[in-house]
mmCIF file of C-alpha atoms in Angstrom:
data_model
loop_
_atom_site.group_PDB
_atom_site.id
_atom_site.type_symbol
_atom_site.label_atom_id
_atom_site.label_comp_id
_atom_site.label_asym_id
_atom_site.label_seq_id
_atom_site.Cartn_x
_atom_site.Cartn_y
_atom_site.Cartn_z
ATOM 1 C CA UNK A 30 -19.753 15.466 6.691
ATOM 2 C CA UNK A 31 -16.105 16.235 7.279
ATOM 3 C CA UNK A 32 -15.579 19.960 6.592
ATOM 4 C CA UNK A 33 -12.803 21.102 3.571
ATOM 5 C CA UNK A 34 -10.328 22.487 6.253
ATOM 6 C CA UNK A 35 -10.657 19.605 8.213
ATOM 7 C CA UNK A 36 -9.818 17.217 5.377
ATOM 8 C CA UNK A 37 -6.808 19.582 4.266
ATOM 9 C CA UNK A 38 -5.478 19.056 7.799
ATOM 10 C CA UNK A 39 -5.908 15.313 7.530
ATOM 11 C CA UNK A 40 -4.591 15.225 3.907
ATOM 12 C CA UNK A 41 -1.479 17.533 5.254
ATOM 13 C CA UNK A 42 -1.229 15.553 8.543
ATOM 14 C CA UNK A 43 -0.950 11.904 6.527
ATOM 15 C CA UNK A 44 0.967 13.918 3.641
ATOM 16 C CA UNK A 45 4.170 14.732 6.343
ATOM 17 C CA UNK A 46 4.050 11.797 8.011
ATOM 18 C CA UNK A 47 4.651 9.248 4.894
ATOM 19 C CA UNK A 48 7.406 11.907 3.688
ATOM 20 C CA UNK A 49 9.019 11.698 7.073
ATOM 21 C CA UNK A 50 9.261 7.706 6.588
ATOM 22 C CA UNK A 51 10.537 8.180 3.036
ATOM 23 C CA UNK A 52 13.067 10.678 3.978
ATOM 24 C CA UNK A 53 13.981 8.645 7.537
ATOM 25 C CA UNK A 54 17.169 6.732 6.653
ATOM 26 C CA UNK A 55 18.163 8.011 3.731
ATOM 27 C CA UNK A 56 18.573 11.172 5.766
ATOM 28 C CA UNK A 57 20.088 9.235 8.860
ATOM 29 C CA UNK A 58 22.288 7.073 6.903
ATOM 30 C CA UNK A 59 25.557 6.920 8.637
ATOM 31 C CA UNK A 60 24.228 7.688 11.912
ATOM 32 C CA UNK A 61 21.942 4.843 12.105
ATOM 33 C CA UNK A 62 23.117 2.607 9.411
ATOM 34 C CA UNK A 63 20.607 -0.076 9.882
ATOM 35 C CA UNK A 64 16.746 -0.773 10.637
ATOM 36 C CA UNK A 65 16.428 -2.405 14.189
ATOM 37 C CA UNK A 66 16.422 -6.255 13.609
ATOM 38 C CA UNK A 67 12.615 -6.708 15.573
ATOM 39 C CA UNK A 68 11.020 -3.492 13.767
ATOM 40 C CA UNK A 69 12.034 -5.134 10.458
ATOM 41 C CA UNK A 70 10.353 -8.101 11.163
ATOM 42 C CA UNK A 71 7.321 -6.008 12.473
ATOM 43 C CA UNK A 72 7.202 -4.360 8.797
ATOM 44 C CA UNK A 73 7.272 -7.709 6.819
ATOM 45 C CA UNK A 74 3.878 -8.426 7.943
ATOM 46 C CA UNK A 75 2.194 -4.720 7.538
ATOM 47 C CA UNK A 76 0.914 -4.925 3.843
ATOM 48 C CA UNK A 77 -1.060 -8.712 4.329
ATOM 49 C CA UNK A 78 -2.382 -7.255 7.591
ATOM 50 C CA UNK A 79 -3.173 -3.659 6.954
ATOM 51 C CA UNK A 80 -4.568 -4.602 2.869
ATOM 52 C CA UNK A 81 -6.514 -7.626 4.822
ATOM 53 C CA UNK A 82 -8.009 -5.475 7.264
ATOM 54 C CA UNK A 83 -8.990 -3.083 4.853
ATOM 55 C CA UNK A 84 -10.956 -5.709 2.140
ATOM 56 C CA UNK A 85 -12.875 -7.679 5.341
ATOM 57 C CA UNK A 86 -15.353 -5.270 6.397
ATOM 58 C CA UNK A 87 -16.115 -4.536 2.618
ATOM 59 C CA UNK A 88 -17.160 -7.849 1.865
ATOM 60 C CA UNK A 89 -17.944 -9.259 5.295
ATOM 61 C CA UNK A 90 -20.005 -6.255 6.379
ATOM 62 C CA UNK A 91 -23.034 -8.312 8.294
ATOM 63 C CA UNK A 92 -20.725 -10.472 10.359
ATOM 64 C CA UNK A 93 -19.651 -7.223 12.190
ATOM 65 C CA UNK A 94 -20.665 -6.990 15.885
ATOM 66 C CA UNK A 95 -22.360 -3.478 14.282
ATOM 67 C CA UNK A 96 -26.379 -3.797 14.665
ATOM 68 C CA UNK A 97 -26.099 -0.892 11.905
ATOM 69 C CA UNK A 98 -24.287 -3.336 9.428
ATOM 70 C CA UNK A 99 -26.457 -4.144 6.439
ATOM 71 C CA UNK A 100 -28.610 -7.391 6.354
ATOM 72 C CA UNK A 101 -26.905 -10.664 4.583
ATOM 73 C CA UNK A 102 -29.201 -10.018 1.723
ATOM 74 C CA UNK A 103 -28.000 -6.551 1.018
ATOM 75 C CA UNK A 104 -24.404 -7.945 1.215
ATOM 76 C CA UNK A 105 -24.936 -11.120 -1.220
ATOM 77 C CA UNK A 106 -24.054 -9.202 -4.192
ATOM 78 C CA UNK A 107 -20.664 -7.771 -2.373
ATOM 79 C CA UNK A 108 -19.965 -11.468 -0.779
ATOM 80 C CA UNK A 109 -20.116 -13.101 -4.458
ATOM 81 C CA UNK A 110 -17.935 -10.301 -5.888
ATOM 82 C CA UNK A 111 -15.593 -10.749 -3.534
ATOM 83 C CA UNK A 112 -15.497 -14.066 -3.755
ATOM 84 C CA UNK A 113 -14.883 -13.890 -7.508
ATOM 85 C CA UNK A 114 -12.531 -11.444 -6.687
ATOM 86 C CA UNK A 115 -10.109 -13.364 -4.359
ATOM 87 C CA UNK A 116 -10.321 -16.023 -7.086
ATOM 88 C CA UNK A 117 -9.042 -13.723 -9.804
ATOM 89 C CA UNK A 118 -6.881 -12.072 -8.029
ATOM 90 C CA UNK A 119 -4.976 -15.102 -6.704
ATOM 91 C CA UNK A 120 -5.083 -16.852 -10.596
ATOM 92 C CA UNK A 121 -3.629 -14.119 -12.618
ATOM 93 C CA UNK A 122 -2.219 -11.147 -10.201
ATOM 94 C CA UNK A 123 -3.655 -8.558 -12.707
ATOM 95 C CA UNK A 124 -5.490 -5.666 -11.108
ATOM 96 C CA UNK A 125 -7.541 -4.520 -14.491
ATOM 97 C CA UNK A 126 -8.836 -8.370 -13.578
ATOM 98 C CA UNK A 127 -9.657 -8.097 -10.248
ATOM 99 C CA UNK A 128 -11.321 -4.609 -10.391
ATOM 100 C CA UNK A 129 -13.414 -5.820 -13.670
ATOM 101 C CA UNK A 130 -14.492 -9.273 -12.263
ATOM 102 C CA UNK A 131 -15.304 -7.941 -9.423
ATOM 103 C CA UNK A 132 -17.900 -5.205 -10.300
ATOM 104 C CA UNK A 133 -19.198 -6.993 -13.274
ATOM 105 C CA UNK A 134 -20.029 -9.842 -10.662
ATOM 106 C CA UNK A 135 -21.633 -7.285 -8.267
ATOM 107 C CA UNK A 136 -23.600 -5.721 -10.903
ATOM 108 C CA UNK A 137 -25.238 -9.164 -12.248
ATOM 109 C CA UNK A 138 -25.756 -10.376 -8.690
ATOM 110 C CA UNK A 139 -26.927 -7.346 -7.793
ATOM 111 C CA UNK A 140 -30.028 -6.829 -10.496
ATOM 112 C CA UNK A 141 -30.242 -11.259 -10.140
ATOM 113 C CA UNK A 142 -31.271 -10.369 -6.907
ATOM 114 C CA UNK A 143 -33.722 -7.118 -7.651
ATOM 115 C CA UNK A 144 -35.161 -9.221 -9.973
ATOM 116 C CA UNK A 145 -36.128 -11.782 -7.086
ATOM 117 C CA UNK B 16 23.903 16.668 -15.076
ATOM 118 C CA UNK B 17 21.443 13.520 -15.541
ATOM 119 C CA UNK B 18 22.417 10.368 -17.786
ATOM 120 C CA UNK B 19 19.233 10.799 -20.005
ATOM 121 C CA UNK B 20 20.306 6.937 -21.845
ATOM 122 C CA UNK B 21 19.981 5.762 -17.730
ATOM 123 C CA UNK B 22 16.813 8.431 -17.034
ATOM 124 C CA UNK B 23 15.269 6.476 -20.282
ATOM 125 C CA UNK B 24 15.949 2.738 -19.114
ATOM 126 C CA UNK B 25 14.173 3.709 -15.607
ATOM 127 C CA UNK B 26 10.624 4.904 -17.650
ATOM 128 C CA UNK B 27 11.072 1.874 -19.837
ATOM 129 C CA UNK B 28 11.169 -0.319 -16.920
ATOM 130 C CA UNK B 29 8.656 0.730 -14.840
ATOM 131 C CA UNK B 30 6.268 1.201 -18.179
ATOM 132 C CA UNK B 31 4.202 -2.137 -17.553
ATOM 133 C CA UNK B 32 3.771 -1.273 -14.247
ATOM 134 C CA UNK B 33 2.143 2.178 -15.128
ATOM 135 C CA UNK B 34 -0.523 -0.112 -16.542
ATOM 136 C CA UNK B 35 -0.970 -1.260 -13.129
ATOM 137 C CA UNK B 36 -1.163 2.323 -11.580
ATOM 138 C CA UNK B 37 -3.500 3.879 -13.589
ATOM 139 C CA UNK B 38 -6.660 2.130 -12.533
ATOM 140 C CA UNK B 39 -5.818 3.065 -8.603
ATOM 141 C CA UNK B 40 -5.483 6.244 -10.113
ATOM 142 C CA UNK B 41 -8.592 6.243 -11.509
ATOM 143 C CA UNK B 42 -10.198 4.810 -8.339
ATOM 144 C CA UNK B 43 -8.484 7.205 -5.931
ATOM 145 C CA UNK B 44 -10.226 10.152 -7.553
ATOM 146 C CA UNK B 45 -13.448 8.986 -8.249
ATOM 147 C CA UNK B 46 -13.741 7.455 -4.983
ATOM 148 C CA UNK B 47 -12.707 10.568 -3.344
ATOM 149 C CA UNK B 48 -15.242 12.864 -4.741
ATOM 150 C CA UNK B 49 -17.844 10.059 -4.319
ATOM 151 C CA UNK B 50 -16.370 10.241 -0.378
ATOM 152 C CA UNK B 51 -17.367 14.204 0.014
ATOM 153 C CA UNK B 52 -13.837 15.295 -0.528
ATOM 154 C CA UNK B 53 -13.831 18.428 -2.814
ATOM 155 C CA UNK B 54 -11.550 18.429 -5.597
ATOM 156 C CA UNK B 55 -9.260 20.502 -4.531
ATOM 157 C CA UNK B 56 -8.592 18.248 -1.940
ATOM 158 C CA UNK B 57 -8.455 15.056 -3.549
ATOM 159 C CA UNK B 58 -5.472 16.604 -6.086
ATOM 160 C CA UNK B 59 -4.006 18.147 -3.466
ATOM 161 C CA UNK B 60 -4.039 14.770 -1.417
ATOM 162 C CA UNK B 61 -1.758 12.632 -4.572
ATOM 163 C CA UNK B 62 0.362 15.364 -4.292
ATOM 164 C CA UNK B 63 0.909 15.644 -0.674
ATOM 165 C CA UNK B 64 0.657 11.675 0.427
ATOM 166 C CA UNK B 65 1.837 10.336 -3.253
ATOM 167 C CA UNK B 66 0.837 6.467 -2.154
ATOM 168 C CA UNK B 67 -2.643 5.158 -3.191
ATOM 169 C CA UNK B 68 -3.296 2.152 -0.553
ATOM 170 C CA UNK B 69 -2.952 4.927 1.755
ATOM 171 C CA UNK B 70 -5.534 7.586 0.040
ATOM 172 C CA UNK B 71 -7.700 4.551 -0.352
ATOM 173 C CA UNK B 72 -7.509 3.670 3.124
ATOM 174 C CA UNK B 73 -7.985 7.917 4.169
ATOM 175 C CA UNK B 74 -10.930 8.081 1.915
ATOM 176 C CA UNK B 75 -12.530 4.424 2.602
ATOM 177 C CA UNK B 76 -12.434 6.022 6.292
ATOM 178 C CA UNK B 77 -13.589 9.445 5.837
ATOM 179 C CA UNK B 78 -16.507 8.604 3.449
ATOM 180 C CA UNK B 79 -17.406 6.085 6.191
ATOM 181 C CA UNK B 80 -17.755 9.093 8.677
ATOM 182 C CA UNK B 81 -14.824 7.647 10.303
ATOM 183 C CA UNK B 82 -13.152 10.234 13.113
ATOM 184 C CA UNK B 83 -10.535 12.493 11.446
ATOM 185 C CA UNK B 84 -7.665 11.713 13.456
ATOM 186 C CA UNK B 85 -8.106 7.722 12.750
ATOM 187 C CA UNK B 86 -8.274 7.954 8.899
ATOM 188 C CA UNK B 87 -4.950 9.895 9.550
ATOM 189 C CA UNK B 88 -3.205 7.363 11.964
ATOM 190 C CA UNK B 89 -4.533 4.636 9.458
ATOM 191 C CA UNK B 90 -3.073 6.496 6.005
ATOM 192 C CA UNK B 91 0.284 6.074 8.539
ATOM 193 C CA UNK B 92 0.314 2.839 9.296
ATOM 194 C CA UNK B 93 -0.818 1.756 5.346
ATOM 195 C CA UNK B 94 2.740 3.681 4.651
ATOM 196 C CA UNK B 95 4.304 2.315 7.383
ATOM 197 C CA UNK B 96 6.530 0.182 4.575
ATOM 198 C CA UNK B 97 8.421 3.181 3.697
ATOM 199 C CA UNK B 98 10.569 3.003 6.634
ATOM 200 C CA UNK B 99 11.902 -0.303 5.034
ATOM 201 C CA UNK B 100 12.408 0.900 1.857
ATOM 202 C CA UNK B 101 14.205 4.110 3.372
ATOM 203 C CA UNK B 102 16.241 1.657 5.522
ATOM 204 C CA UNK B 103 17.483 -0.086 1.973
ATOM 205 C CA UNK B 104 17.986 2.217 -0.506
ATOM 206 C CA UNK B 105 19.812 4.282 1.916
ATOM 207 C CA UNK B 106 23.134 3.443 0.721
ATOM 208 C CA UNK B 107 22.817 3.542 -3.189
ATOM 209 C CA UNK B 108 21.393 7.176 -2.078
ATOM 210 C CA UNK B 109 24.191 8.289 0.168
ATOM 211 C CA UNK B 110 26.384 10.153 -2.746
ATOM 212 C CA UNK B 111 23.674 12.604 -3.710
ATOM 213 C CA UNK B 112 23.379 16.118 -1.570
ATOM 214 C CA UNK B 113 20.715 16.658 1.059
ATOM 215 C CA UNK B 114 18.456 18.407 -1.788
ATOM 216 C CA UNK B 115 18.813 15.645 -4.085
ATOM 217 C CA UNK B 116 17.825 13.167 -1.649
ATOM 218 C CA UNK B 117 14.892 14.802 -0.205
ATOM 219 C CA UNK B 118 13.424 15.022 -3.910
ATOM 220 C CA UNK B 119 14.564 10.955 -4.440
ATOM 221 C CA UNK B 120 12.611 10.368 -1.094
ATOM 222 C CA UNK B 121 9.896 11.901 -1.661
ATOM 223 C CA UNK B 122 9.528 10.241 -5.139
ATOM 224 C CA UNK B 123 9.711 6.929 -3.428
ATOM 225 C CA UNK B 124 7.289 4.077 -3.961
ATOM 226 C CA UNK B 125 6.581 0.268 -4.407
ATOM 227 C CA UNK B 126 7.108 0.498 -8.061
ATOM 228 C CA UNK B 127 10.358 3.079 -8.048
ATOM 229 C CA UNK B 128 12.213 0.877 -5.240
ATOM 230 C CA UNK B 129 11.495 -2.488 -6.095
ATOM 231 C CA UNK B 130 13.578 -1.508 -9.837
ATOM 232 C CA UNK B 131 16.300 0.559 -8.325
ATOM 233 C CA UNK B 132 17.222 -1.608 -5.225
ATOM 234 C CA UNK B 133 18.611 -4.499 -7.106
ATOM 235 C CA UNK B 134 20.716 -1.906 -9.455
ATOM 236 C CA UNK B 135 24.752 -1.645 -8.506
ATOM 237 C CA UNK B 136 26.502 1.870 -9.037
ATOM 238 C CA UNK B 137 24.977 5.411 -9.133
ATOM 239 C CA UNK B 138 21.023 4.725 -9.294
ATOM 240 C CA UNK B 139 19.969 8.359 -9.672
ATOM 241 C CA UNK B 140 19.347 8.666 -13.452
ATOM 242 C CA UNK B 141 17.567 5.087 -13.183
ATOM 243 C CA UNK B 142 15.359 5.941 -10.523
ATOM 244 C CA UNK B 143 14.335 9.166 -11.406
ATOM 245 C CA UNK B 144 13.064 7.962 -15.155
ATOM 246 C CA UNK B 145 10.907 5.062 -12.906
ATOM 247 C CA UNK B 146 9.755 7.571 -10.091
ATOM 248 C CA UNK B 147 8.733 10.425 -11.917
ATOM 249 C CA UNK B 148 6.834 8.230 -14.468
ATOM 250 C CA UNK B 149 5.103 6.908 -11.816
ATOM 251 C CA UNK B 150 4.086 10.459 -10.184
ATOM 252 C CA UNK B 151 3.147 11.514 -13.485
ATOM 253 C CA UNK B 152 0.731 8.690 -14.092
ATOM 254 C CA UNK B 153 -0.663 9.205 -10.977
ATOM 255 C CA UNK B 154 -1.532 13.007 -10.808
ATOM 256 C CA UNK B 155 -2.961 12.666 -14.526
ATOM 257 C CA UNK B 156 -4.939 9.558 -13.548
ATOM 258 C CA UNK B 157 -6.651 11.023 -10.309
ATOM 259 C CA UNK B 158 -7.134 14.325 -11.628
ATOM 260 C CA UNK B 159 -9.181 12.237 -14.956
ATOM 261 C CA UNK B 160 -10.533 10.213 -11.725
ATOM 262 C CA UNK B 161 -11.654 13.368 -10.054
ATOM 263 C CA UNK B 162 -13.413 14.908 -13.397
ATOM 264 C CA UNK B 163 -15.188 11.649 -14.224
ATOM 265 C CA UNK B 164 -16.355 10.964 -10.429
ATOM 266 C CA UNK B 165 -18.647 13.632 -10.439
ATOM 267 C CA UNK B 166 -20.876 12.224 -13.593
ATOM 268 C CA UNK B 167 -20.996 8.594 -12.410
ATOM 269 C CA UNK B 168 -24.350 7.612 -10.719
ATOM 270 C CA UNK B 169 -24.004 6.082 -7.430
ATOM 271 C CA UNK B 170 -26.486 2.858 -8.200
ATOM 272 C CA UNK B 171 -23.426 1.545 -9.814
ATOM 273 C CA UNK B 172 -21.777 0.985 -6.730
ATOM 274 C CA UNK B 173 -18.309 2.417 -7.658
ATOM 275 C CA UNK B 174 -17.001 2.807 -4.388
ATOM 276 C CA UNK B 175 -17.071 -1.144 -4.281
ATOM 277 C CA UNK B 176 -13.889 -0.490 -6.738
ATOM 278 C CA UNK B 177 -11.924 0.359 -3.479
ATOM 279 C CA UNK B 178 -12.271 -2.615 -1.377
ATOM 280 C CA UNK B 179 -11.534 -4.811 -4.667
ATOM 281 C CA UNK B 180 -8.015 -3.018 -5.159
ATOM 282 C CA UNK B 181 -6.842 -3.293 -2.418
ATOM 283 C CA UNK B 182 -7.808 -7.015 -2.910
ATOM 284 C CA UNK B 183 -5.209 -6.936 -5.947
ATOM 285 C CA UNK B 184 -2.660 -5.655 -3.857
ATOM 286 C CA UNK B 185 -3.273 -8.547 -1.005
ATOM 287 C CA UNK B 186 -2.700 -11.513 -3.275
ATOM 288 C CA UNK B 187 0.997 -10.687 -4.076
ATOM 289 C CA UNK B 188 1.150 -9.475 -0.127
ATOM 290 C CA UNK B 189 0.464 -13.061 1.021
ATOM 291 C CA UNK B 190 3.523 -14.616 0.059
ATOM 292 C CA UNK B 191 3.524 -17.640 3.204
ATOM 293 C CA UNK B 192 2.041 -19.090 6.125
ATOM 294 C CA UNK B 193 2.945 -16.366 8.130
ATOM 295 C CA UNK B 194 1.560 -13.491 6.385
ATOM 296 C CA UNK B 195 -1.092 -15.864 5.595
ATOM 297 C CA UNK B 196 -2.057 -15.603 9.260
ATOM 298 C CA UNK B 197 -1.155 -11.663 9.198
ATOM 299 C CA UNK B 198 -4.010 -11.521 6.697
ATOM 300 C CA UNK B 199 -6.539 -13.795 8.700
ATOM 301 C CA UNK B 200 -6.352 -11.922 11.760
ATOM 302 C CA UNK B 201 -6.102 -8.413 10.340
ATOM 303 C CA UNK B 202 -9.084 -9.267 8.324
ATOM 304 C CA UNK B 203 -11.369 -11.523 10.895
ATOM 305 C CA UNK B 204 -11.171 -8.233 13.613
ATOM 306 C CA UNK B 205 -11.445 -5.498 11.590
ATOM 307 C CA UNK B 206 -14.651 -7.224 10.200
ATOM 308 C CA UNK B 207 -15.797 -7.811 13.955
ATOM 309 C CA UNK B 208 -14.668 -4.485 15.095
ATOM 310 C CA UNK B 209 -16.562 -2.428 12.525
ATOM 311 C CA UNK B 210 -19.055 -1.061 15.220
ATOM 312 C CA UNK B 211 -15.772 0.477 17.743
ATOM 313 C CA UNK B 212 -15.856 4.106 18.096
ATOM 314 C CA UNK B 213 -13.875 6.027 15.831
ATOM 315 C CA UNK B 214 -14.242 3.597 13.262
ATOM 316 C CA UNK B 215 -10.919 2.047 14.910
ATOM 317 C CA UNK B 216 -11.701 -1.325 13.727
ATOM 318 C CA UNK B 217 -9.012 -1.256 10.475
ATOM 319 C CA UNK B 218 -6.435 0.122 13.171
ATOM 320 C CA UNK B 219 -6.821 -2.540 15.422
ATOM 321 C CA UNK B 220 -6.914 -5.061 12.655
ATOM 322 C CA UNK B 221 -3.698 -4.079 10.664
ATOM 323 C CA UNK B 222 -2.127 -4.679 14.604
ATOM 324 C CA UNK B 223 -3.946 -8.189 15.539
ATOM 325 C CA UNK B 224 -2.490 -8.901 12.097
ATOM 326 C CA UNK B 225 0.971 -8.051 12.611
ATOM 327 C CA UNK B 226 1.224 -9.306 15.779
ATOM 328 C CA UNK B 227 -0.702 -12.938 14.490
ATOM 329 C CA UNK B 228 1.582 -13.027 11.869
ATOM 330 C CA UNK B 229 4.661 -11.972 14.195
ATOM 331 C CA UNK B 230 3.876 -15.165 16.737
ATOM 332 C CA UNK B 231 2.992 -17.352 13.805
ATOM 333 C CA UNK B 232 6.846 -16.598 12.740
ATOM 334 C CA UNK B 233 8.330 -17.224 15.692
ATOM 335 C CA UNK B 234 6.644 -20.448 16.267
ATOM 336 C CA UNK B 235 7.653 -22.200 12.651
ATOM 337 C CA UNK B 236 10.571 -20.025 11.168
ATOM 338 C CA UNK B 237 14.097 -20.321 12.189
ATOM 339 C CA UNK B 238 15.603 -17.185 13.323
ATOM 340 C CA UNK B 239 13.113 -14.822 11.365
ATOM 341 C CA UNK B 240 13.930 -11.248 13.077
ATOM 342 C CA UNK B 241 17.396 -11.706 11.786
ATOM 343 C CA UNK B 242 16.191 -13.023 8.843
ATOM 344 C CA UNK B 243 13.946 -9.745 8.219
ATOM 345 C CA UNK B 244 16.829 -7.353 8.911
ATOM 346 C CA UNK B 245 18.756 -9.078 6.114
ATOM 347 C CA UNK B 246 16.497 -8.678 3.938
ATOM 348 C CA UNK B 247 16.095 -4.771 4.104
ATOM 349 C CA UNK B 248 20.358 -5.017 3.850
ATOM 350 C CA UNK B 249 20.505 -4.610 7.618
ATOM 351 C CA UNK B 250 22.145 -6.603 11.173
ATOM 352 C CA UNK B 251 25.625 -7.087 11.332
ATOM 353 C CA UNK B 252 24.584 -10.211 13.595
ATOM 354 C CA UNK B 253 23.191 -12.157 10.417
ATOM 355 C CA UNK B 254 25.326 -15.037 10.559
ATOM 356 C CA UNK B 255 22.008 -17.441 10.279
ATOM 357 C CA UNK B 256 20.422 -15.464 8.120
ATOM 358 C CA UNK B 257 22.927 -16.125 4.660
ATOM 359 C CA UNK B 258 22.043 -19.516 4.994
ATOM 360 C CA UNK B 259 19.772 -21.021 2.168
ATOM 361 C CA UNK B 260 16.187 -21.290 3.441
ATOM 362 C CA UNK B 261 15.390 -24.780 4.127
ATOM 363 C CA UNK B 262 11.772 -24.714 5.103
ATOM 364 C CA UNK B 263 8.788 -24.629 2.537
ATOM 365 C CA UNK B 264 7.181 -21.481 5.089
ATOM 366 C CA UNK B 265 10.548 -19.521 4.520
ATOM 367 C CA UNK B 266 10.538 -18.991 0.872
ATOM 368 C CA UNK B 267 10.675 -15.649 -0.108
ATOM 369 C CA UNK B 268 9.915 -14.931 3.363
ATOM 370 C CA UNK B 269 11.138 -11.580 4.465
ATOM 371 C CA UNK B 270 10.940 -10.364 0.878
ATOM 372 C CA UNK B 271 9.029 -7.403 0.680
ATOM 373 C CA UNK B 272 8.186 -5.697 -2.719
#
């Protein structure tokens, strides 16, 4: 377990850093007017790849190279969730939607398959 | 000082979206207490980072015993978008002082920039109303979060609520073939790279992904690094990029929200 102080330095570290991009050039403006052409492009594709990155392992867990991941039969209930999920959240955009669907799907699959 | 009729049309505006916020909120605190973070900590963390893929993506790491340094770099990258966002509301922010536009930064998200951007003459009223709706509903909302995490029994899986919005944010994220392939990649090795040390695995996805999605550009859009600087209102050299997308893979490409 990460200890409190620990944390507050992470918290503080991540806290100063997003600040420092918020603040960047509307502080700079008139000294650098513009973002760079190539890092602007880099940017367009941060959300889909960070966001993407971040749902994977969730749902995918036992195709990780990790011999600690769970088995595929722990992960069912997570896999159909997620699948439900991606469905919902494509169809209507709505996040109450995609949270709800989600866990209500992991929670029937889940006792479905403790019922097994 | 501040056009309250303006201040008023910026809360009214971002309203429906608040909808939107709250259950992050909600999710951001409970998830962080159900992480190991003490309460204290969790507040203090909306406060400080004020961006909820971000505290997601800190506490998704740190309650995975991920390496304190890497749930850091991570929360950076998440909020790596800011620097576009800086980039183009720079210039509807340049007539307010230094003070003024420290406390407009630091207000800054999704919701708050994606309403003012498109606005023409002083924004500050506006923008204001939208951000500090926004920052309210988020401290209340984690702080509730935070004082209902506690009671909930882990058997129902709650943490599984993190994962699943961040899902909600990725379906409006994937707006073409090349983020498309951003998300692919980003996804496919941060699920094989679970096991790397340091839990680095999300790291090196979110860059496989922007890099897949980068090439995947190159290869089937015309001109897309000028394209991108447009769109944040940037490159003098953007001759190409006024012209009317003419390719099914370029629409609304470059638009980020």
């Amino acid at each position: 377990m990460t200890d409190a102080t620990t944390l507050w330095a992470v918290v503080v570290v991540a806290g100063v850093g997003t600040l420092a991009f918020r603040l960047s050039f509307v502080m700079l403006f008139g000294r650098l007017d513009s973002i760079p052409p190539r890092l602007a492009f880099a940017l367009r594709f941060v959300p889909a790849a960070v966001l993407a990155a971040l749902v994977a392992p969730a749902v995918l867990g036992p195709l990780a190279l990790d011999p600690t991941a769970t088995t595929l039969a722990d992960q069912v209930p997570r896999l159909v969730a997620g699948v439900v999920a991606v469905v919902v959240a494509w169809r209507t955009g709505n996040v109450f939607a995609t949270i709800g669907g989600g866990m209500v799907t992991l929670w029937l699959v889940g006792a479905a398959v403790a019922a097994l | 000082m501040v056009d309250r009729a303006a201040t008023l049309a910026g809360v009214r505006d971002v309203a429906p979206m608040l909808l939107g916020v709250a259950p992050f909120g909600l999710v951001a605190g409970v998830a962080a207490i159900e992480a190991g973070f003490p309460a204290e900590v969790a507040v203090g963390m909306s406060v400080l980072v004020f961006a909820g893929a971000a505290q997601l993506a800190l506490i998704e790491l740190i309650g995975g015993g991920g390496a304190p340094a890497i749930a850091a770099a991570t929360a950076l990258v998440v909020n790596l978008r800011y620097l576009m966002y800086s980039a183009s509301i720079a210039p509807q922010f340049r007539r307010y002082s230094a003070r003024w536009r420290t406390l407009l930064s630091y207000l800054m998200t999704d919701q708050a920039y994606a309403l003012t951007v498109v606005r023409e003459g002083p924004v500050r009223a506006y923008y204001l109303g939208a951000a500090l709706a926004m920052w309210i509903t988020w401290q209340v909302t984690t702080v509730a979060g935070v004082l209902v995490g506690a009671s909930i029994p882990s058997s129902w899986d709650l943490s599984f609520a993190v994962p699943l919005t961040f899902l909600a944010l990725l379906a409006p994220a994937v707006e073409g073939r090349p983020t498309l392939a951003a998300a692919l990649a980003g996804g496919a090795v941060a699920t094989l790279g679970v096991g790397l040390p340091f839990n680095a695995g999300l790291l090196a996805g979110a860059l496989s992904g922007i890099a897949a999605g980068g090439l995947f550009a190159l290869r089937t859009e015309e001109n897309p690094v000028a394209e991108a600087a447009e769109s944040v209102g940037g490159a003098e050299d953007s001759a190409d990029a006024t012209e009317e997308p003419t390719d099914p893979a370029e629409e609304g490409g470059g638009e980020q929200r």
